[in-house]
Amino acid sequence: MKKLLSATALLLASASLAGAEGVLNLYNWGNYTSPELLKKFEEETGIKVTVTDYDSNDTALAKVAAGGSGFDLVVPSANYVPIFVEKGLIRELDLTRLANHGNIAPEWVDVPWDKGRKFTIPWQWGSTGIAVNTSVYKGDPNTSAVFLQVPDELKGKINVVPEMNDIVNLAIMFVGGEPCTEDTEVLKKARDALLAAKPDWLSMDYGATEKMSNNDWAASVNWNGSSMRIRLANPDVVFGFPREGYPLFMDSVALLSDAKNVEEAYKFLDFIMIPENAAMISSFARYANGIAGSEAFMPEDMKTAPEVVVPEEFRAAGRFLPTCSPKATEYVTAIWTELQK
């Protein structure tokens, strides 16, 4: 009997260990999660991470809000974090379980969308601009006119990513307005500019990293990290920062209110705040992160990359999109719906 009990205890201990290793379900933007990071995390913790991709903040919000997603962590952009909080979709973090919380760079702690970083942990941040193949178009890439007043060389060769807030607010800033404006005259000008330009676009699609690398597209509204990856594959491509104004973004990781693998989620959140690990995230997707000390582990080519280091003359034009008022959101959605027809 003693031997039987010992064997049973061993089996129970083994089962407990296997359970402790656990799993984690991460819901993140596509092509945005470093496989090397996940491999290192699994090797150090025994936790297996499953990543499910999404293509927009609205897609992620709708999926999570519907309930029963099975995900533990989600990575919304700054202007969507307050929406997730208001709807009760993410929980306030227990900072006592995050030993590395102090590694968040000071400028990314008291951010407007999450004061004190009570709900989210920085993932990556960057900008939305214009990627242009200079072998096709030799004009100025630092203007939204590239996609709103398409030059002849790019007609039928330019893509526009179907990210509502980025595209509509680029148009709003191009016509002289501010993001999330409720000024109907400005909104009409932005709407008219988008509708007039659309016939000159080739597509409204994702996948610029691959399609511009392969010369399938000659230009695209795109994000800076993706554009750096394109340039490394296709040196003819440059990234432009629209001088009329362009969106900045920070995507941050949040713990879902209905997460099942909470302990595993905390381990992952703490893991990505270690500078060396944060650098792995950036090294893959080529965006900056919000963790102090990660710069020392960054690839050399990111430290001077023109897509990452914004030229001085264009820095003031970048702005984080606020969380729009219900009325402003209604206007932006109406413009976007019309643009999709």
Tab-separated table of C-alpha atoms in Angstrom:
chain	number	residue	atom	x	y	z
A	1	MET	CA	0.000	0.000	0.000
A	2	LYS	CA	2.831	2.359	0.829
A	3	LYS	CA	4.388	1.723	-2.562
A	4	LEU	CA	1.022	2.294	-4.228
A	5	LEU	CA	0.554	5.566	-2.379
A	6	SER	CA	4.053	6.674	-3.337
A	7	ALA	CA	3.381	5.891	-6.981
A	8	THR	CA	0.075	7.714	-6.828
A	9	ALA	CA	1.732	10.714	-5.207
A	10	LEU	CA	4.351	10.748	-7.943
A	11	LEU	CA	1.680	10.693	-10.619
A	12	LEU	CA	-0.207	13.514	-8.932
A	13	ALA	CA	2.972	15.528	-8.620
A	14	SER	CA	3.726	14.992	-12.304
A	15	ALA	CA	0.217	16.031	-13.254
A	16	SER	CA	0.526	19.120	-11.073
A	17	LEU	CA	3.813	20.036	-12.746
A	18	ALA	CA	2.296	19.631	-16.195
A	19	GLY	CA	-0.576	21.863	-15.158
A	20	ALA	CA	1.874	24.445	-13.833
A	21	GLU	CA	3.600	24.561	-17.190
A	22	GLY	CA	0.286	25.545	-18.688
A	23	VAL	CA	-0.708	27.370	-21.822
A	24	LEU	CA	-1.325	30.976	-22.787
A	25	ASN	CA	-3.526	32.356	-25.572
A	26	LEU	CA	-2.338	35.649	-27.054
A	27	TYR	CA	-4.548	37.648	-29.418
A	28	ASN	CA	-2.277	39.992	-31.378
A	29	TRP	CA	-1.817	41.844	-34.639
A	30	GLY	CA	-0.649	39.683	-37.532
A	31	ASN	CA	3.086	39.286	-38.205
A	32	TYR	CA	3.837	41.141	-34.977
A	33	THR	CA	4.993	38.492	-32.489
A	34	SER	CA	8.598	37.293	-32.402
A	35	PRO	CA	8.861	33.492	-32.718
A	36	GLU	CA	12.230	33.662	-30.953
A	37	LEU	CA	10.619	35.473	-28.019
A	38	LEU	CA	7.945	32.782	-27.700
A	39	LYS	CA	10.542	30.027	-27.919
A	40	LYS	CA	12.615	31.627	-25.155
A	41	PHE	CA	9.536	32.110	-22.960
A	42	GLU	CA	8.492	28.486	-23.376
A	43	GLU	CA	12.011	27.234	-22.638
A	44	GLU	CA	12.237	29.303	-19.449
A	45	THR	CA	8.727	28.727	-18.130
A	46	GLY	CA	7.357	25.623	-19.830
A	47	ILE	CA	4.328	27.671	-20.892
A	48	LYS	CA	3.177	27.127	-24.469
A	49	VAL	CA	1.904	30.298	-26.157
A	50	THR	CA	-0.678	30.107	-28.913
A	51	VAL	CA	-0.960	33.277	-31.016
A	52	THR	CA	-4.104	34.196	-32.939
A	53	ASP	CA	-3.793	37.100	-35.367
A	54	TYR	CA	-6.152	39.966	-36.069
A	55	ASP	CA	-5.943	42.751	-38.644
A	56	SER	CA	-7.518	45.746	-36.927
A	57	ASN	CA	-8.482	47.198	-33.559
A	58	ASP	CA	-12.142	46.949	-34.495
A	59	THR	CA	-11.812	43.246	-35.274
A	60	ALA	CA	-10.139	42.600	-31.915
A	61	LEU	CA	-12.674	44.677	-29.998
A	62	ALA	CA	-15.658	42.953	-31.615
A	63	LYS	CA	-14.237	39.472	-31.028
A	64	VAL	CA	-13.456	40.107	-27.363
A	65	ALA	CA	-16.720	41.950	-26.695
A	66	ALA	CA	-18.699	39.015	-28.069
A	67	GLY	CA	-17.416	36.936	-25.148
A	68	GLY	CA	-16.049	33.429	-24.938
A	69	SER	CA	-13.027	34.189	-27.099
A	70	GLY	CA	-10.739	31.901	-25.113
A	71	PHE	CA	-7.951	34.474	-25.263
A	72	ASP	CA	-5.960	35.605	-22.240
A	73	LEU	CA	-4.086	38.646	-23.553
A	74	VAL	CA	-4.924	41.219	-26.228
A	75	VAL	CA	-2.825	44.034	-27.732
A	76	PRO	CA	-5.002	47.110	-28.457
A	77	SER	CA	-3.696	50.445	-29.689
A	78	ALA	CA	-3.624	53.456	-27.373
A	79	ASN	CA	-6.901	54.987	-28.476
A	80	TYR	CA	-8.734	51.678	-27.976
A	81	VAL	CA	-7.467	50.939	-24.454
A	82	PRO	CA	-10.058	53.267	-22.801
A	83	ILE	CA	-12.801	51.517	-24.781
A	84	PHE	CA	-11.686	48.097	-23.523
A	85	VAL	CA	-11.591	49.501	-19.973
A	86	GLU	CA	-15.000	51.179	-20.206
A	87	LYS	CA	-16.607	47.984	-21.500
A	88	GLY	CA	-15.027	45.961	-18.723
A	89	LEU	CA	-13.183	43.731	-21.177
A	90	ILE	CA	-9.763	43.996	-19.515
A	91	ARG	CA	-8.869	43.856	-15.830
A	92	GLU	CA	-6.705	46.130	-13.729
A	93	LEU	CA	-3.289	44.562	-13.230
A	94	ASP	CA	-1.943	43.461	-9.878
A	95	LEU	CA	1.378	45.282	-10.039
A	96	THR	CA	2.709	43.294	-7.075
A	97	ARG	CA	2.878	40.329	-9.454
A	98	LEU	CA	4.961	42.255	-11.974
A	99	ALA	CA	8.474	42.600	-10.591
A	100	ASN	CA	9.703	44.245	-13.786
A	101	HIS	CA	7.019	46.937	-13.966
A	102	GLY	CA	9.645	49.520	-13.021
A	103	ASN	CA	11.415	48.829	-16.335
A	104	ILE	CA	8.751	50.726	-18.249
A	105	ALA	CA	10.413	53.916	-19.493
A	106	PRO	CA	9.150	56.952	-17.527
A	107	GLU	CA	7.641	58.619	-20.579
A	108	TRP	CA	5.440	55.559	-21.177
A	109	VAL	CA	4.056	55.230	-17.633
A	110	ASP	CA	1.631	58.140	-17.172
A	111	VAL	CA	0.204	57.983	-20.665
A	112	PRO	CA	-3.182	59.583	-21.378
A	113	TRP	CA	-4.806	56.268	-22.265
A	114	ASP	CA	-3.630	54.404	-19.133
A	115	LYS	CA	-2.401	56.556	-16.247
A	116	GLY	CA	0.188	54.705	-14.180
A	117	ARG	CA	0.019	51.718	-16.486
A	118	LYS	CA	-2.632	50.041	-14.380
A	119	PHE	CA	-4.194	48.095	-17.248
A	120	THR	CA	-1.535	47.594	-19.906
A	121	ILE	CA	2.116	46.826	-20.572
A	122	PRO	CA	3.920	48.428	-23.568
A	123	TRP	CA	4.412	46.221	-26.614
A	124	GLN	CA	5.591	48.471	-29.466
A	125	TRP	CA	5.050	51.969	-30.781
A	126	GLY	CA	5.483	53.660	-34.117
A	127	SER	CA	3.901	55.774	-36.827
A	128	THR	CA	1.650	55.567	-39.853
A	129	GLY	CA	3.001	57.096	-43.055
A	130	ILE	CA	3.688	56.357	-46.705
A	131	ALA	CA	6.008	53.701	-48.120
A	132	VAL	CA	7.122	54.528	-51.667
A	133	ASN	CA	9.235	52.680	-54.215
A	134	THR	CA	11.611	55.346	-55.522
A	135	SER	CA	12.299	53.426	-58.723
A	136	VAL	CA	8.668	54.176	-59.674
A	137	TYR	CA	8.084	57.546	-58.009
A	138	LYS	CA	10.831	60.082	-57.330
A	139	GLY	CA	8.642	62.784	-55.795
A	140	ASP	CA	8.235	63.800	-52.153
A	141	PRO	CA	7.059	60.877	-49.982
A	142	ASN	CA	6.489	63.080	-46.921
A	143	THR	CA	2.927	64.061	-47.700
A	144	SER	CA	-0.476	62.410	-47.656
A	145	ALA	CA	-0.953	63.795	-51.164
A	146	VAL	CA	0.774	60.586	-52.296
A	147	PHE	CA	-2.477	58.706	-51.639
A	148	LEU	CA	-5.002	61.568	-51.564
A	149	GLN	CA	-3.853	63.301	-54.761
A	150	VAL	CA	-2.208	60.315	-56.405
A	151	PRO	CA	0.603	61.290	-58.805
A	152	ASP	CA	0.400	59.831	-62.293
A	153	GLU	CA	3.320	57.461	-61.688
A	154	LEU	CA	1.459	55.787	-58.821
A	155	LYS	CA	-2.080	55.631	-60.203
A	156	GLY	CA	-3.281	52.054	-60.058
A	157	LYS	CA	-0.129	51.062	-58.176
A	158	ILE	CA	-0.802	52.300	-54.643
A	159	ASN	CA	-2.403	50.450	-51.760
A	160	VAL	CA	-4.215	51.894	-48.755
A	161	VAL	CA	-4.334	49.796	-45.587
A	162	PRO	CA	-7.944	49.288	-44.467
A	163	GLU	CA	-7.385	50.721	-40.984
A	164	MET	CA	-10.273	53.152	-40.465
A	165	ASN	CA	-8.857	55.502	-37.831
A	166	ASP	CA	-5.468	55.848	-39.488
A	167	ILE	CA	-6.805	56.537	-42.959
A	168	VAL	CA	-9.660	58.876	-42.069
A	169	ASN	CA	-7.502	60.859	-39.644
A	170	LEU	CA	-4.670	61.143	-42.183
A	171	ALA	CA	-7.246	62.713	-44.507
A	172	ILE	CA	-8.566	64.972	-41.737
A	173	MET	CA	-5.079	66.234	-40.957
A	174	PHE	CA	-4.332	66.656	-44.666
A	175	VAL	CA	-7.244	69.092	-45.023
A	176	GLY	CA	-6.211	71.008	-41.907
A	177	GLY	CA	-8.275	69.376	-39.175
A	178	GLU	CA	-7.446	67.622	-35.921
A	179	PRO	CA	-7.970	63.912	-35.220
A	180	CYS	CA	-11.417	63.082	-33.824
A	181	THR	CA	-12.826	66.435	-34.929
A	182	GLU	CA	-16.574	67.027	-34.883
A	183	ASP	CA	-16.264	69.909	-37.366
A	184	THR	CA	-18.571	68.858	-40.188
A	185	GLU	CA	-16.903	71.140	-42.737
A	186	VAL	CA	-13.512	69.567	-42.096
A	187	LEU	CA	-15.041	66.100	-42.140
A	188	LYS	CA	-16.708	66.794	-45.479
A	189	LYS	CA	-13.388	67.917	-46.971
A	190	ALA	CA	-11.710	64.748	-45.698
A	191	ARG	CA	-14.519	62.570	-47.029
A	192	ASP	CA	-14.418	64.239	-50.434
A	193	ALA	CA	-10.637	63.858	-50.646
A	194	LEU	CA	-10.837	60.136	-49.888
A	195	LEU	CA	-13.674	59.454	-52.312
A	196	ALA	CA	-11.971	61.424	-55.080
A	197	ALA	CA	-8.703	59.546	-54.603
A	198	LYS	CA	-10.077	56.025	-54.318
A	199	PRO	CA	-10.397	55.364	-58.094
A	200	ASP	CA	-6.615	55.829	-58.345
A	201	TRP	CA	-5.871	53.187	-55.701
A	202	LEU	CA	-4.984	49.638	-56.633
A	203	SER	CA	-6.334	48.096	-53.449
A	204	MET	CA	-7.244	48.453	-49.806
A	205	ASP	CA	-5.398	45.584	-48.231
A	206	TYR	CA	-2.862	44.454	-45.639
A	207	GLY	CA	0.353	42.642	-46.457
A	208	ALA	CA	2.566	45.549	-47.513
A	209	THR	CA	5.640	43.889	-46.012
A	210	GLU	CA	5.475	41.121	-48.579
A	211	LYS	CA	3.840	42.894	-51.506
A	212	MET	CA	6.119	45.918	-51.567
A	213	SER	CA	9.167	43.737	-50.993
A	214	ASN	CA	8.132	41.827	-54.106
A	215	ASN	CA	7.306	44.964	-56.149
A	216	ASP	CA	3.618	44.013	-56.348
A	217	TRP	CA	2.772	47.507	-55.104
A	218	ALA	CA	4.686	50.707	-55.837
A	219	ALA	CA	3.426	52.531	-52.731
A	220	SER	CA	1.236	52.012	-49.702
A	221	VAL	CA	-0.021	53.804	-46.652
A	222	ASN	CA	1.874	51.738	-44.122
A	223	TRP	CA	3.485	51.527	-40.702
A	224	ASN	CA	7.104	52.416	-40.083
A	225	GLY	CA	8.315	49.068	-38.744
A	226	SER	CA	6.806	47.169	-41.650
A	227	SER	CA	8.355	49.735	-43.990
A	228	MET	CA	11.793	49.117	-42.502
A	229	ARG	CA	11.373	45.413	-43.139
A	230	ILE	CA	10.412	46.222	-46.717
A	231	ARG	CA	13.481	48.394	-47.231
A	232	LEU	CA	15.775	45.670	-45.964
A	233	ALA	CA	14.315	43.391	-48.652
A	234	ASN	CA	13.907	46.095	-51.314
A	235	PRO	CA	16.360	49.042	-50.958
A	236	ASP	CA	14.354	51.179	-53.405
A	237	VAL	CA	11.626	51.706	-50.793
A	238	VAL	CA	11.570	54.753	-48.517
A	239	PHE	CA	9.172	55.726	-45.741
A	240	GLY	CA	7.585	59.169	-45.663
A	241	PHE	CA	6.216	61.078	-42.653
A	242	PRO	CA	3.300	63.233	-43.879
A	243	ARG	CA	4.105	66.815	-42.959
A	244	GLU	CA	0.383	67.656	-42.763
A	245	GLY	CA	0.124	65.311	-39.787
A	246	TYR	CA	0.353	61.574	-39.199
A	247	PRO	CA	-0.780	59.168	-36.478
A	248	LEU	CA	1.492	57.778	-33.804
A	249	PHE	CA	0.458	54.604	-32.062
A	250	MET	CA	1.444	52.476	-29.114
A	251	ASP	CA	0.121	48.941	-28.885
A	252	SER	CA	0.020	47.552	-25.352
A	253	VAL	CA	-0.740	44.151	-23.839
A	254	ALA	CA	-3.793	43.808	-21.601
A	255	LEU	CA	-5.159	40.945	-19.501
A	256	LEU	CA	-8.700	40.035	-20.503
A	257	SER	CA	-11.346	40.027	-17.806
A	258	ASP	CA	-12.398	36.488	-18.713
A	259	ALA	CA	-8.851	35.118	-19.095
A	260	LYS	CA	-8.506	31.519	-17.934
A	261	ASN	CA	-4.705	31.323	-17.785
A	262	VAL	CA	-4.075	34.231	-15.456
A	263	GLU	CA	-0.892	33.006	-13.782
A	264	GLU	CA	0.653	32.273	-17.173
A	265	ALA	CA	-0.416	35.699	-18.416
A	266	TYR	CA	1.341	37.455	-15.529
A	267	LYS	CA	4.508	35.499	-16.210
A	268	PHE	CA	4.407	36.598	-19.850
A	269	LEU	CA	3.742	40.243	-18.989
A	270	ASP	CA	6.665	40.282	-16.595
A	271	PHE	CA	8.855	38.490	-19.122
A	272	ILE	CA	8.345	41.083	-21.867
A	273	MET	CA	9.369	43.910	-19.534
A	274	ILE	CA	12.907	42.503	-19.265
A	275	PRO	CA	14.972	44.790	-21.573
A	276	GLU	CA	16.583	41.963	-23.514
A	277	ASN	CA	13.207	40.396	-24.192
A	278	ALA	CA	11.582	43.685	-25.181
A	279	ALA	CA	14.404	44.107	-27.691
A	280	MET	CA	13.500	40.730	-29.197
A	281	ILE	CA	9.987	42.030	-29.858
A	282	SER	CA	11.400	45.103	-31.610
A	283	SER	CA	14.065	43.171	-33.502
A	284	PHE	CA	11.370	41.071	-35.157
A	285	ALA	CA	8.720	43.636	-36.089
A	286	ARG	CA	11.111	46.633	-36.263
A	287	TYR	CA	9.217	49.031	-34.041
A	288	ALA	CA	10.442	50.795	-30.905
A	289	ASN	CA	9.184	49.575	-27.534
A	290	GLY	CA	8.558	51.236	-24.184
A	291	ILE	CA	11.041	49.391	-21.992
A	292	ALA	CA	14.039	51.283	-20.605
A	293	GLY	CA	17.378	49.635	-21.280
A	294	SER	CA	16.191	47.638	-24.274
A	295	GLU	CA	18.200	49.884	-26.602
A	296	ALA	CA	21.416	48.119	-25.600
A	297	PHE	CA	20.072	44.863	-27.057
A	298	MET	CA	18.652	46.352	-30.261
A	299	PRO	CA	20.077	45.498	-33.687
A	300	GLU	CA	22.514	48.156	-34.843
A	301	ASP	CA	20.464	48.867	-37.975
A	302	MET	CA	17.483	49.992	-35.872
A	303	LYS	CA	19.480	52.608	-33.992
A	304	THR	CA	19.835	54.784	-37.097
A	305	ALA	CA	16.979	53.495	-39.275
A	306	PRO	CA	15.192	56.409	-41.029
A	307	GLU	CA	11.851	54.719	-40.404
A	308	VAL	CA	12.470	54.501	-36.645
A	309	VAL	CA	14.428	57.699	-35.992
A	310	VAL	CA	11.998	60.394	-37.123
A	311	PRO	CA	13.687	63.333	-38.883
A	312	GLU	CA	13.546	66.470	-36.749
A	313	GLU	CA	11.479	68.426	-39.282
A	314	PHE	CA	8.632	65.883	-39.123
A	315	ARG	CA	8.514	65.116	-35.399
A	316	ALA	CA	5.978	67.763	-34.497
A	317	ALA	CA	3.578	66.488	-37.158
A	318	GLY	CA	3.167	63.118	-35.417
A	319	ARG	CA	0.401	62.791	-32.856
A	320	PHE	CA	-1.234	60.012	-30.908
A	321	LEU	CA	-4.841	59.534	-31.916
A	322	PRO	CA	-7.153	60.242	-28.975
A	323	THR	CA	-10.161	58.127	-28.139
A	324	CYS	CA	-12.848	59.836	-30.201
A	325	SER	CA	-16.145	61.054	-28.761
A	326	PRO	CA	-19.239	59.052	-29.741
A	327	LYS	CA	-20.219	61.770	-32.242
A	328	ALA	CA	-16.744	61.911	-33.807
A	329	THR	CA	-16.689	58.121	-33.995
A	330	GLU	CA	-20.054	58.184	-35.732
A	331	TYR	CA	-18.729	60.637	-38.338
A	332	VAL	CA	-15.523	58.669	-38.934
A	333	THR	CA	-17.465	55.412	-39.263
A	334	ALA	CA	-19.899	57.004	-41.719
A	335	ILE	CA	-17.009	58.220	-43.900
A	336	TRP	CA	-15.371	54.803	-43.753
A	337	THR	CA	-18.605	53.016	-44.642
A	338	GLU	CA	-19.052	55.222	-47.675
A	339	LEU	CA	-15.438	54.637	-48.711
A	340	GLN	CA	-15.980	50.868	-48.639
A	341	LYS	CA	-18.855	50.969	-51.134
